[in-house]
Coordinates of C-alpha atoms in Angstrom, one line a residue:
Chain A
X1 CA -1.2 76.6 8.8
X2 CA -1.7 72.9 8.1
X3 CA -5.8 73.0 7.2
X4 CA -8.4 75.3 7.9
X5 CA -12.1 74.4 8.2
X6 CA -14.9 77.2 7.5
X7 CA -18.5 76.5 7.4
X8 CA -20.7 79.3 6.9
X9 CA -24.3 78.1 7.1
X10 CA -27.7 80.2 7.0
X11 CA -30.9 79.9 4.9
X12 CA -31.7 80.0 1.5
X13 CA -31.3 83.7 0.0
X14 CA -28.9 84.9 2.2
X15 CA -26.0 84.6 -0.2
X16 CA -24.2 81.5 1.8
X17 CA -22.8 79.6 -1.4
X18 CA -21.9 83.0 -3.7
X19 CA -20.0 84.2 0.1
X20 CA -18.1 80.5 0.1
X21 CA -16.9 80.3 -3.4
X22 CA -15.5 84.6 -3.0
X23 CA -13.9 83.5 -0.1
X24 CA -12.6 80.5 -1.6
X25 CA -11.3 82.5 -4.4
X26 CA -9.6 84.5 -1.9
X27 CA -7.3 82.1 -1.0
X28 CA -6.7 81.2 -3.9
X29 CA -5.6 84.7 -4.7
X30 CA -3.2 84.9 -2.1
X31 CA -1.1 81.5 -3.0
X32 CA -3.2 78.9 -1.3
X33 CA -5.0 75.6 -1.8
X34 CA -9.1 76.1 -1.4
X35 CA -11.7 74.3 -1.7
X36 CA -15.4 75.2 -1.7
X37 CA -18.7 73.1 -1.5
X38 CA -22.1 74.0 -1.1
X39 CA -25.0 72.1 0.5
X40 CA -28.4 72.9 0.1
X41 CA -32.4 71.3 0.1
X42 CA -34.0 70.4 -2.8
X43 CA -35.7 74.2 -2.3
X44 CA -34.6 76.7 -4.8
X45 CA -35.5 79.6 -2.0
X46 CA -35.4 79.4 1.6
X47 CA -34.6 75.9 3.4
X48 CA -31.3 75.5 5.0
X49 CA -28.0 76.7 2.9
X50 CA -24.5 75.8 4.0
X51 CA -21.0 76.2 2.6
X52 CA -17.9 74.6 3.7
X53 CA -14.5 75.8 2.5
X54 CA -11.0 74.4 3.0
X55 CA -7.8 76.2 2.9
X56 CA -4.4 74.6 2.9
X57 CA -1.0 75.0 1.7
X58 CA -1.1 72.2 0.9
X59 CA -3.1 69.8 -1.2
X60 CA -6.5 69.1 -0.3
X61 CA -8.2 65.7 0.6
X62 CA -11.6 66.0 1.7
X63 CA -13.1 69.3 0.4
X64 CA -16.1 69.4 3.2
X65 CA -15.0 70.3 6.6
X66 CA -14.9 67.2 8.9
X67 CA -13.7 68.8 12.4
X68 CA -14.9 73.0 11.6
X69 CA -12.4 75.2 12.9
X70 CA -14.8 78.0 12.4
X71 CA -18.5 77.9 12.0
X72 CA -20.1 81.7 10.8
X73 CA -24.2 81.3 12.0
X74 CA -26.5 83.5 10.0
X75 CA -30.2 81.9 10.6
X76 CA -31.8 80.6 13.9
X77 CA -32.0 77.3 12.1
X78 CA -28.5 76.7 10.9
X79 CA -27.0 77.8 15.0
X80 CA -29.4 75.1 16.3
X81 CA -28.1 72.2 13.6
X82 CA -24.4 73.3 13.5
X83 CA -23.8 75.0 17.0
X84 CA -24.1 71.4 18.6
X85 CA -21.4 69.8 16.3
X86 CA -18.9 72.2 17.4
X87 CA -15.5 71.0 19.0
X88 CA -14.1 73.1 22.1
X89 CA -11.9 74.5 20.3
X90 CA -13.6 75.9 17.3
X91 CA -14.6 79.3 17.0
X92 CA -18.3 80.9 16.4
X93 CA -19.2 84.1 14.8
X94 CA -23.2 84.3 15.0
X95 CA -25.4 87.3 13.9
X96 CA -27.1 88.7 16.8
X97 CA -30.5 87.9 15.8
X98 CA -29.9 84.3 16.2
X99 CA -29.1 83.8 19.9
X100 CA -27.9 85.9 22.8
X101 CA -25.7 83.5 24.0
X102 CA -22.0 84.5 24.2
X103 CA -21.1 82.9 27.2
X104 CA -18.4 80.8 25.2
X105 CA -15.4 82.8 24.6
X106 CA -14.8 81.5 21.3
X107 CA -18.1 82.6 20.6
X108 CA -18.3 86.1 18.7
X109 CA -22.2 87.8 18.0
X110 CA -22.3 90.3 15.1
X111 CA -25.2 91.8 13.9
X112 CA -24.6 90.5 10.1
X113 CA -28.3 90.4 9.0
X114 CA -29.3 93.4 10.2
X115 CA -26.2 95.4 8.7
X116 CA -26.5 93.5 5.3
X117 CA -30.6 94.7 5.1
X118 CA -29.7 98.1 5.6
X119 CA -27.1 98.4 3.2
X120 CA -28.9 95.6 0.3
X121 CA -32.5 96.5 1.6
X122 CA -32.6 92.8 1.5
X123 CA -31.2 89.5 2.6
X124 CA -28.4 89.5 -0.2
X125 CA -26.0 91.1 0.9
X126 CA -26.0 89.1 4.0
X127 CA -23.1 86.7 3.1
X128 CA -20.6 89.0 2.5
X129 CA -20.8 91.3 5.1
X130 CA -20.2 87.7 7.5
X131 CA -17.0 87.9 4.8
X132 CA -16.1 91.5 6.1
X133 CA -16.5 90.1 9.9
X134 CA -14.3 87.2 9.1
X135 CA -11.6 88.4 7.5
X136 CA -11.4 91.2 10.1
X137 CA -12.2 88.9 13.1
X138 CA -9.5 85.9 11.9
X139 CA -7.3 87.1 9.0
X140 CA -7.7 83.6 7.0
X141 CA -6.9 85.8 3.8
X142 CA -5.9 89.2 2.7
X143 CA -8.8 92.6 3.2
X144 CA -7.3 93.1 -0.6
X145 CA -7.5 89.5 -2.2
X146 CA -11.3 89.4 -0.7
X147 CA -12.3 92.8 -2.4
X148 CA -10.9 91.2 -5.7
X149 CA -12.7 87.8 -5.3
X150 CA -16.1 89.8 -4.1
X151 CA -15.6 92.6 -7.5
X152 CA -15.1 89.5 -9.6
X153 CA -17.9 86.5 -8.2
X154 CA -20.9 89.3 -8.2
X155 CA -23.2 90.6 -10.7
X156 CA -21.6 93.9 -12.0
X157 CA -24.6 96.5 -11.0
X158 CA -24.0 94.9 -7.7
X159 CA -20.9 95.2 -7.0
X160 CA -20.8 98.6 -5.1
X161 CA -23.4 97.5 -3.2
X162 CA -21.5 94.0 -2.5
X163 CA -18.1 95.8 -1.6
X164 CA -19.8 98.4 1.1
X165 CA -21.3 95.4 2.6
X166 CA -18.1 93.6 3.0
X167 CA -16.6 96.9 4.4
X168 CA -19.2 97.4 6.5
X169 CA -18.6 93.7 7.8
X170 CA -15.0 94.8 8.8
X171 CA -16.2 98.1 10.3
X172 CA -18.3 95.3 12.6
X173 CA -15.3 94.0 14.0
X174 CA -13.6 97.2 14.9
X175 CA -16.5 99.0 17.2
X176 CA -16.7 95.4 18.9
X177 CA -13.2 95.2 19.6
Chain B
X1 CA -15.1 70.6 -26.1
X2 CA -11.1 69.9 -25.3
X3 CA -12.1 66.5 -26.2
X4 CA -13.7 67.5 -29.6
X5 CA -17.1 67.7 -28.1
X6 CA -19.4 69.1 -30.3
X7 CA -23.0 68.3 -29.4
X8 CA -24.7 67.8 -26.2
X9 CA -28.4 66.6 -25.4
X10 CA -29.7 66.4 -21.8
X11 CA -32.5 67.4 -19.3
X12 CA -31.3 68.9 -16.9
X13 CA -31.5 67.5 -13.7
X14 CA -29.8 67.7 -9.8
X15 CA -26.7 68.0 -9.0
X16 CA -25.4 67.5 -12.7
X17 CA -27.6 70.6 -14.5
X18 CA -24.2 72.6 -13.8
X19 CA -22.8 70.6 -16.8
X20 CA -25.7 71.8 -18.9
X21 CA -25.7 75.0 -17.8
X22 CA -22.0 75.3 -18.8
X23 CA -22.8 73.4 -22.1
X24 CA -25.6 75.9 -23.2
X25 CA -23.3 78.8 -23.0
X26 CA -20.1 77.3 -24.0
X27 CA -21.1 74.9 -27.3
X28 CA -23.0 77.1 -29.6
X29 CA -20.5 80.2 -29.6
X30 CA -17.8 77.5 -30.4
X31 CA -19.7 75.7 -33.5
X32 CA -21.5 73.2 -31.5
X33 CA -24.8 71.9 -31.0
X34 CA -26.7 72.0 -27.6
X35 CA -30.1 70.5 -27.6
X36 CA -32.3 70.6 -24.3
X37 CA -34.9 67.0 -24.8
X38 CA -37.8 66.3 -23.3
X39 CA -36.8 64.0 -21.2
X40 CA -33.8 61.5 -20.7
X41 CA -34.5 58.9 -22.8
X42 CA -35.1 61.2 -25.6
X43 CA -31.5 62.9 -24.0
X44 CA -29.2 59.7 -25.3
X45 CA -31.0 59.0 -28.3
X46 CA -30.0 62.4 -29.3
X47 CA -26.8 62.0 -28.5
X48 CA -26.8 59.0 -30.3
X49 CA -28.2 60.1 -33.6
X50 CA -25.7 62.7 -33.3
X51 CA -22.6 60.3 -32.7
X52 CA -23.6 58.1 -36.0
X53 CA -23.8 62.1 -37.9
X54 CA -20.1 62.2 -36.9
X55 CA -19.7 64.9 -34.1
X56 CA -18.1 63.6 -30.4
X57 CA -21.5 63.8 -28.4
X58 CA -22.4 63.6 -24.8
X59 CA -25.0 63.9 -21.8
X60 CA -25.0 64.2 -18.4
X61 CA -27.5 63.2 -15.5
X62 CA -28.4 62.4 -12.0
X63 CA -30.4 59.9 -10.7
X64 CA -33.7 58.7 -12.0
X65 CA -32.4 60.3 -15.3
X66 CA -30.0 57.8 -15.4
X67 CA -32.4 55.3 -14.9
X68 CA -33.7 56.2 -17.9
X69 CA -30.5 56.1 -20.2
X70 CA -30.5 52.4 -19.1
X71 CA -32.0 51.5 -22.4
X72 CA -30.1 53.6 -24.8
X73 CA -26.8 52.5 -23.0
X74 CA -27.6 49.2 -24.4
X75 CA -28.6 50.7 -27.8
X76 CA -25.3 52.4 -28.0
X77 CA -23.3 49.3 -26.8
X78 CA -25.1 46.9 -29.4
X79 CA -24.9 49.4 -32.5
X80 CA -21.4 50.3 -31.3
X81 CA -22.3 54.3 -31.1
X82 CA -19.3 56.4 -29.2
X83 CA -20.8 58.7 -27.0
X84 CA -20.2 59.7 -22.8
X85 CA -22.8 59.5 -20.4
X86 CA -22.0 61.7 -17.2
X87 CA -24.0 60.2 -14.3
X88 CA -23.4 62.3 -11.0
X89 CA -24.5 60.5 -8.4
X90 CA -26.8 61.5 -5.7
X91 CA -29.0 59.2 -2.9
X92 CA -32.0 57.0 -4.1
X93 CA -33.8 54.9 -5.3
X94 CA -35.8 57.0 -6.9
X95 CA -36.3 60.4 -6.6
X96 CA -34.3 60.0 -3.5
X97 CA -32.5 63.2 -1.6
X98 CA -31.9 64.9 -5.1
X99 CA -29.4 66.9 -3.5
X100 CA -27.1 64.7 -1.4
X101 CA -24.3 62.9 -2.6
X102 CA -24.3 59.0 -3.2
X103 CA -22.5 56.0 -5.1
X104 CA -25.7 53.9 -5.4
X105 CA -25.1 53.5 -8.9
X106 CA -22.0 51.7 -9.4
X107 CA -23.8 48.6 -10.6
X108 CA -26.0 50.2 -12.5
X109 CA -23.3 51.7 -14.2
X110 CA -22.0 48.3 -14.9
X111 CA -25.0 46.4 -15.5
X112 CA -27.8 48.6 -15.2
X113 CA -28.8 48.1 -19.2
X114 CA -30.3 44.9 -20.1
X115 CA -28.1 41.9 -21.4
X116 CA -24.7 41.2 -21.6
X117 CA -22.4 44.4 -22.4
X118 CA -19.3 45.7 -22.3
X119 CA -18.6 48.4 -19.9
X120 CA -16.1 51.2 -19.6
X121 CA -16.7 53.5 -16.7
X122 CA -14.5 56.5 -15.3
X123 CA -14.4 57.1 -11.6
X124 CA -13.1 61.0 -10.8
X125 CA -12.7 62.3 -7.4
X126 CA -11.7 65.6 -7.8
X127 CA -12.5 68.7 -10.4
X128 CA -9.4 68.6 -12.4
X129 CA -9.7 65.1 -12.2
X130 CA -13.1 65.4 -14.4
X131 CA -11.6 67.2 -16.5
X132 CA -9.3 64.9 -17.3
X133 CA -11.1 61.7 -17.5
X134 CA -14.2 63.5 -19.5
X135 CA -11.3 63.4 -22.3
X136 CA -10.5 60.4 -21.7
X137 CA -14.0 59.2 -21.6
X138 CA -14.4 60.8 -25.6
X139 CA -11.2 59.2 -26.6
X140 CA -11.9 55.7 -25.6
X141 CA -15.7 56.0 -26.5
X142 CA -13.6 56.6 -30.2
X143 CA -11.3 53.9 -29.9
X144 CA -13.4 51.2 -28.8
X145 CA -16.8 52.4 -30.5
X146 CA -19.1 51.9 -27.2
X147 CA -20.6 54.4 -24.4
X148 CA -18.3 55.3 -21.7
X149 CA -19.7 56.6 -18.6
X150 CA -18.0 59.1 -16.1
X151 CA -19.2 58.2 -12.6
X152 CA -19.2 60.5 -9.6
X153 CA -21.4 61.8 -7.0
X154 CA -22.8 65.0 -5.7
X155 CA -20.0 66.4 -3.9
X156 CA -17.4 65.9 -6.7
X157 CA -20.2 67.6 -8.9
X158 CA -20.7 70.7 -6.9
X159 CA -17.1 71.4 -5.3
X160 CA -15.1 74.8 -6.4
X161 CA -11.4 74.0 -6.7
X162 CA -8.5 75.2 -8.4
X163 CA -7.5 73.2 -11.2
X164 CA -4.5 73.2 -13.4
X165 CA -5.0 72.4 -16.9
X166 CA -3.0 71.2 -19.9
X167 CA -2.6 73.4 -22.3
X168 CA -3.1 70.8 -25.0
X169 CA -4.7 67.2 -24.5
X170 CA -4.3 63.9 -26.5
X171 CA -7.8 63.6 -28.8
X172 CA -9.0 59.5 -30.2
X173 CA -11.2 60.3 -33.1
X174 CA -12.9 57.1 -34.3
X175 CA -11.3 55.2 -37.1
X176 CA -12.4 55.7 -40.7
X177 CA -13.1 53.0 -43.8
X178 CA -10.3 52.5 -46.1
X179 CA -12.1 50.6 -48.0
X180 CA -14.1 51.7 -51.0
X181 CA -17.4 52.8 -50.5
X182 CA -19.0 49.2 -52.6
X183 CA -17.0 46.8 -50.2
X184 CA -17.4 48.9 -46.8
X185 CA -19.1 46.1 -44.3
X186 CA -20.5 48.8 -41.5
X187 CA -19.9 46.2 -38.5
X188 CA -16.7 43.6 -39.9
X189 CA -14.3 44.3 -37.0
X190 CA -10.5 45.1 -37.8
X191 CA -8.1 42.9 -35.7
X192 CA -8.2 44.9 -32.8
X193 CA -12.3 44.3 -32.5
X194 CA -13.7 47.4 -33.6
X195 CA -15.2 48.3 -36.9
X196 CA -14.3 51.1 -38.7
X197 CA -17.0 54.0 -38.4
X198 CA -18.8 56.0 -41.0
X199 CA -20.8 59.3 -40.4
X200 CA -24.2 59.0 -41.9
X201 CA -24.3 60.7 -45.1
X202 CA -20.5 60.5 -45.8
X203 CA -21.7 57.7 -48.5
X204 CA -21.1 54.3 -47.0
X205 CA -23.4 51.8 -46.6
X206 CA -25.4 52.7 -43.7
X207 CA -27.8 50.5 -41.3
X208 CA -27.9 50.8 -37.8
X209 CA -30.2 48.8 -35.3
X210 CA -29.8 47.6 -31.6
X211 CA -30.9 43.6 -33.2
X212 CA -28.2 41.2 -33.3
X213 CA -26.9 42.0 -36.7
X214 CA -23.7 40.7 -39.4
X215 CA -21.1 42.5 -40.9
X216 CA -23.6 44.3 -43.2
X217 CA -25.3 46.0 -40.7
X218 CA -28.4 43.4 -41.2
X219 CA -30.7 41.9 -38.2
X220 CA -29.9 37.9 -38.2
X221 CA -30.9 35.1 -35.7
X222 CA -28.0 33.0 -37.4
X223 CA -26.5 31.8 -33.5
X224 CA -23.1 31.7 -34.9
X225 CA -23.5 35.6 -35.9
X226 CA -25.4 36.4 -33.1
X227 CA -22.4 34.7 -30.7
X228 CA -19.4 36.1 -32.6
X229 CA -21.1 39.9 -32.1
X230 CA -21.7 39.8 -28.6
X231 CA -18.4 38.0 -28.0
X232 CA -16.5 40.9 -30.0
X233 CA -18.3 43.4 -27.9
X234 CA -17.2 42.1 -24.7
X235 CA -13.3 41.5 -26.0
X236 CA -13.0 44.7 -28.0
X237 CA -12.7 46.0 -24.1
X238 CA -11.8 43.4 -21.9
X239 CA -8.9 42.2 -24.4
X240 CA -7.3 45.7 -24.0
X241 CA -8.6 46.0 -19.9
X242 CA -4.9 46.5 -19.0
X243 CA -4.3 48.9 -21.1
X244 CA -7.9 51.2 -19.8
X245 CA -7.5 50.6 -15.8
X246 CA -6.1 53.0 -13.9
X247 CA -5.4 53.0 -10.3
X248 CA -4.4 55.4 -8.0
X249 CA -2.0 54.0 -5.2
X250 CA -1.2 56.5 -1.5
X251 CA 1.5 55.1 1.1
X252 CA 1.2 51.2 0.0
X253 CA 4.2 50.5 0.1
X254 CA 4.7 49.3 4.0
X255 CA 0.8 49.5 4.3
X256 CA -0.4 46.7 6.1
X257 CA -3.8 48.3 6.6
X258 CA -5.8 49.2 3.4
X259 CA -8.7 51.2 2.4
X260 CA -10.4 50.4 -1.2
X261 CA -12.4 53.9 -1.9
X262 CA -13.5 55.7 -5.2
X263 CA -14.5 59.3 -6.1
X264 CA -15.4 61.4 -3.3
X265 CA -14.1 58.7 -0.1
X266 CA -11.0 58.2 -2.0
X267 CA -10.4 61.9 -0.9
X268 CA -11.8 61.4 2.3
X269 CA -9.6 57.7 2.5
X270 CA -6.6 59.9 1.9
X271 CA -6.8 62.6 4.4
X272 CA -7.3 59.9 6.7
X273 CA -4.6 57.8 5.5
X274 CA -2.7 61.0 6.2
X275 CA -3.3 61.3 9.6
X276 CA -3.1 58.1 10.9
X277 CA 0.2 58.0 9.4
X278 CA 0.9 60.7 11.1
X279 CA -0.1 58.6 14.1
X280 CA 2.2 55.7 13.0
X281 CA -0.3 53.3 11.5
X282 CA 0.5 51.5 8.5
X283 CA -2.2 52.2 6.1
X284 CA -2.6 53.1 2.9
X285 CA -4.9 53.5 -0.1
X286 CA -6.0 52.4 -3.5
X287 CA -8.5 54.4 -5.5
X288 CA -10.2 53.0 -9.0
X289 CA -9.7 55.4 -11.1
X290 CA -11.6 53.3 -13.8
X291 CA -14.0 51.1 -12.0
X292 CA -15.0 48.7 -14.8
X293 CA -13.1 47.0 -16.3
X294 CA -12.8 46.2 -12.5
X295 CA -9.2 46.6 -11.6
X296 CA -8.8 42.7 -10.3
X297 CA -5.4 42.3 -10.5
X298 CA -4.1 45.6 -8.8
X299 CA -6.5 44.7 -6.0
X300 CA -5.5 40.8 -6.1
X301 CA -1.6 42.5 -5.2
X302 CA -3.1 44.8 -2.3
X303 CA -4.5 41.5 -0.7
X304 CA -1.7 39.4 -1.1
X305 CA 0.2 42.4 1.1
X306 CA -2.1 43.8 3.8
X307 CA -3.4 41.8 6.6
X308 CA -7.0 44.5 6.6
X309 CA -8.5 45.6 3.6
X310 CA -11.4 48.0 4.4
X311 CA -13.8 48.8 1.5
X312 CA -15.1 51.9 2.4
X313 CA -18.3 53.2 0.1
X314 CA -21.3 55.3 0.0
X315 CA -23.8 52.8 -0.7
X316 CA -25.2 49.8 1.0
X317 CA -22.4 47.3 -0.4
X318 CA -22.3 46.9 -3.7
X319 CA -18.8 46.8 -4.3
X320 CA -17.1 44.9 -1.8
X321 CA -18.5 42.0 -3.7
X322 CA -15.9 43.2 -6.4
X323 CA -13.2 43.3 -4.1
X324 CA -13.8 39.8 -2.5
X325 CA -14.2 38.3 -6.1
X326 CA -10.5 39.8 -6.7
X327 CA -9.3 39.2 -2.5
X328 CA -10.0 35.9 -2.8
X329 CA -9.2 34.6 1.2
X330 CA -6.1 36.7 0.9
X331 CA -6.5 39.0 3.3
X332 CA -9.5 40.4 6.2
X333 CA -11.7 42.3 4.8
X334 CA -13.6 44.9 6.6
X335 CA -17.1 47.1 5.0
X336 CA -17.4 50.3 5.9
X337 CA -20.9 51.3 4.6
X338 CA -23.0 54.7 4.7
X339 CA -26.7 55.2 2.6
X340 CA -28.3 57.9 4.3
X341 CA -26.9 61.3 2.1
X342 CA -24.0 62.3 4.8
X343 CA -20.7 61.7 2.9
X344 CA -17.7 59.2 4.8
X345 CA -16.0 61.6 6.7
X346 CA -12.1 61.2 7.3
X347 CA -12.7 61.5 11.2
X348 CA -15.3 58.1 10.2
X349 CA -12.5 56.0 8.4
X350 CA -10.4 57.1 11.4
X351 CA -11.9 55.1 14.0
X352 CA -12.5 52.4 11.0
X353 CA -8.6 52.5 10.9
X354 CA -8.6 52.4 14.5
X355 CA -10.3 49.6 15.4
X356 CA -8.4 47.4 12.6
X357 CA -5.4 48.3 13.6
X358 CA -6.1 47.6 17.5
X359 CA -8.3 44.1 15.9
X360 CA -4.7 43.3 14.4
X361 CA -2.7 43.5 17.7
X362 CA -4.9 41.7 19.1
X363 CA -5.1 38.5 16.9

């Protein structure tokens, strides 16, 4: 693996930069290079959230993603900005709500949102059960080094909640496939 | 705090409030001082007063807040106060995109005060790399008795990576009178430029101001005085320029293609230096790792070898002015320019790298 590209872009709330820098930190745990950046609007809640992380084995140059590799959808708004900008050969996980399109076969639909509200009551959780659906769905790091980086990156009387939610992510992937 | 930081005053502001934030928890459980100000101005002056009281004292800001610092950069320059000014950049004028990354202020961190003043400013591209030059920033604030600001922009600011750190770093403290405390002249230079430095209180005569002053410390209008101080400021640095620049060279040494970057698109430069190597062009890169003093001379020697230069910045072109000043008519240049909150993308200076190289065959 020369350089891999994630973007994981939803709105404001949804846990988009806290999910970027655990996955980040996932790498990192398992022996390679990572970057993580975060984009956001001036808004401190809603508005649109992205976060772009690199992993490489080797040292990294530019720390956004330039050509995305894989793009994880978790609002209408982000799949209609980011969707577009895809290259053929990039893959898409989407939550469900978003768009009913899967006529791409690189093109995956989960329902993230839904499964992260019934397990946070909220929109929390939502960023780490696209976490669970990733790892399962492409392996990028370890199941183990992402429960560490997800125990250590949230608040402590969360963290039950956080780690069901990523399991429940990977549980996503299995009753699709 | 590696540095021998002990106080900080800011306001926090987009995307540099992180530095605060860290600040407030880390400074006052180590001994320190952390004082949030009103407002920006109020920000350096702190910093200031806190300098001339002895401690290693800093800030850090974003966009209008560096506006306005502009006038007690000049204050610290003129009463020769060490102190670092962290300015990460993000798009303006103005208000701006308060959240999008930018390097609209590289002439204001160079001349942004009023009048003529020295300027020492650190250019880092990466986290570690912060690190790194924020101590370097304190020691030559120490050595040369003047504000040094570390320059970068929003992406540099709010990027996760993994760092490795020294386990111990080389610390400047500013140099103390020898003399006794009746003959101590508060501004008479030693041969290298800079005046000795009391803390206020420690007993020496003490008189600060941002007037054109003597040895004593005392306003004059005497030209002759006035001259030989602003003179001293400016050669206190650009006397020892060599030994402050710092450039960071990738693949030069058959480049015949090269891209002049800093902070964020000297990371982007290299990735794309990278692959078009990979595609057998001849290209390479040189990053400022201090911008000012300017590095002429290492930029005068990448002109004299490649046939392209391509100045490559996020900004409507401010410093390709720099970089012809230094070319001279040695070599093509070519400006590669973005202002609208989107960072250069490697895939950008690709096609940049592209067209030279094709613009090359042909000629």
């Amino acid at each position: 693996m020369g350089r891999s590209e994630i973007r994981i872009a939803g709105a404001g709330g949804q846990g988009v930069v806290t999910a970027g820098r655990i996955l980040a930190e996932a790498a990192i745990l398992c022996g390679r290079q990572a970057t993580h950046s975060q984009v956001y609007g001036p808004q401190s809640r809603g508005g649109a959230s992205r976060s772009d992380i690199v992993i490489a084995t080797e040292q990294i140059g530019f720390p956004l993603a330039d050509r995305v590799d894989l793009l994880i959808v978790l609002s209408g708004e982000a799949y209609e900005k980011y969707e577009p900008e895809l290259g053929d050969d990039s893959r898409l996980i989407v939550d469900s709500g978003c768009t009913t399109d899967s006529s791409n076969n690189t093109t995956a639909l989960f329902p993230v949102v839904e499964t992260a509200r019934s397990i946070s009551g909220g929109l929390l959780a939502t960023g780490v059960v696209a976490l669970g659906v990733l790892q399962r769905f492409t392996e990028v790091v370890e199941a183990d080094a992402l429960r560490s980086a997800v125990a250590r990156r949230v608040p402590p009387k969360h963290r039950d909640m956080n780690l069901k939610a990523l399991e429940a992510g990977m549980d996503l992937v299995c009753v699709a496939s | 705090m590696a540095a021998g930081c002990t106080f900080f005053g800011g306001y926090p502001i987009t995307p540099s409030s992180g530095i605060a934030e860290q600040m407030v928890r880390s400074l006052p459980g180590a001994g320190g001082v952390f004082v949030q100000m009103e407002d920006e101005i109020a920000s350096l002056a702190a910093v200031i007063g806190a300098s001339l009281a002895g401690s290693k004292a800093m800030t850090a800001t974003s966009g209008p807040g560096f506006s306005l610092m502009q006038e007690h950069i000049g204050y610290a320059a003129m009463a020769e106060v060490p102190c670092v000014i962290v300015n990460v950049m993000r798009g303006g004028p103005s208000t701006g995109l308060p959240t999008s990354p930018s390097q609209g202020d590289v002439m204001q961190a160079r001349w942004g005060t009023h009048g003529d003043h020295p300027a020492i400013v650190l250019a880092p591209s990466s986290v570690g790399e912060v690190y790194d030059l924020t101590v370097k920033a304190f020691n030559l604030a120490e050595r040369f008795r003047t504000p040094v600001i570390v320059l970068y922009d929003e992406i540099v600011g709010h990027t996760r990576e993994s760092v490795t750190l020294s386990p111990s770093v080389e610390v400047v403290d500013r140099v103390a009178p020898d003399a006794g405390l009746q003959n101590f002249l508060p501004k008479a230079a030693q041969a290298n430029g800079v005046p000795p430095m009391s803390g206020f209180g420690d007993g020496y005569r003490f008189h600060v101001t941002g007037l054109a002053h003597d040895e004593r410390g005392f306003p004059t209008e005497d030209a002759e005085v006035a001259g030989d101080l602003i003179t001293r400021l400016h050669t206190k640095v650009e006397d020892h320029a060599d030994e402050i620049t710092d450039v960071e060279t990738f693949m030069m040494d058959d480049a015949d293609i090269a891209i002049f970057a800093i902070g964020i698109v000297g990371r982007s430069a290299r990735e794309a230096v990278g692959q078009a190597r990979a595609a057998g062009a001849k290209v390479g890169l040189i990053r400022p790792v201090t911008l000012w003093p300017f590095p002429s001379a290492e930029v005068a020697a990448v002109a004299e070898q490649v046939d392209t230069l391509i100045v490559a910045e996020m900004n409507l072109g401010q410093m390709i002015g720099e970089v012809e000043r230094a070319a001279g008519q040695r070599t093509h240049i070519v400006s590669h320019l973005r202002a609208d909150g989107e960072p250069i993308t490697p895939s950008a200076l690709l096609d940049v790298i592209e067209s030279s190289s094709r613009s090359e065959e042909g000629s």
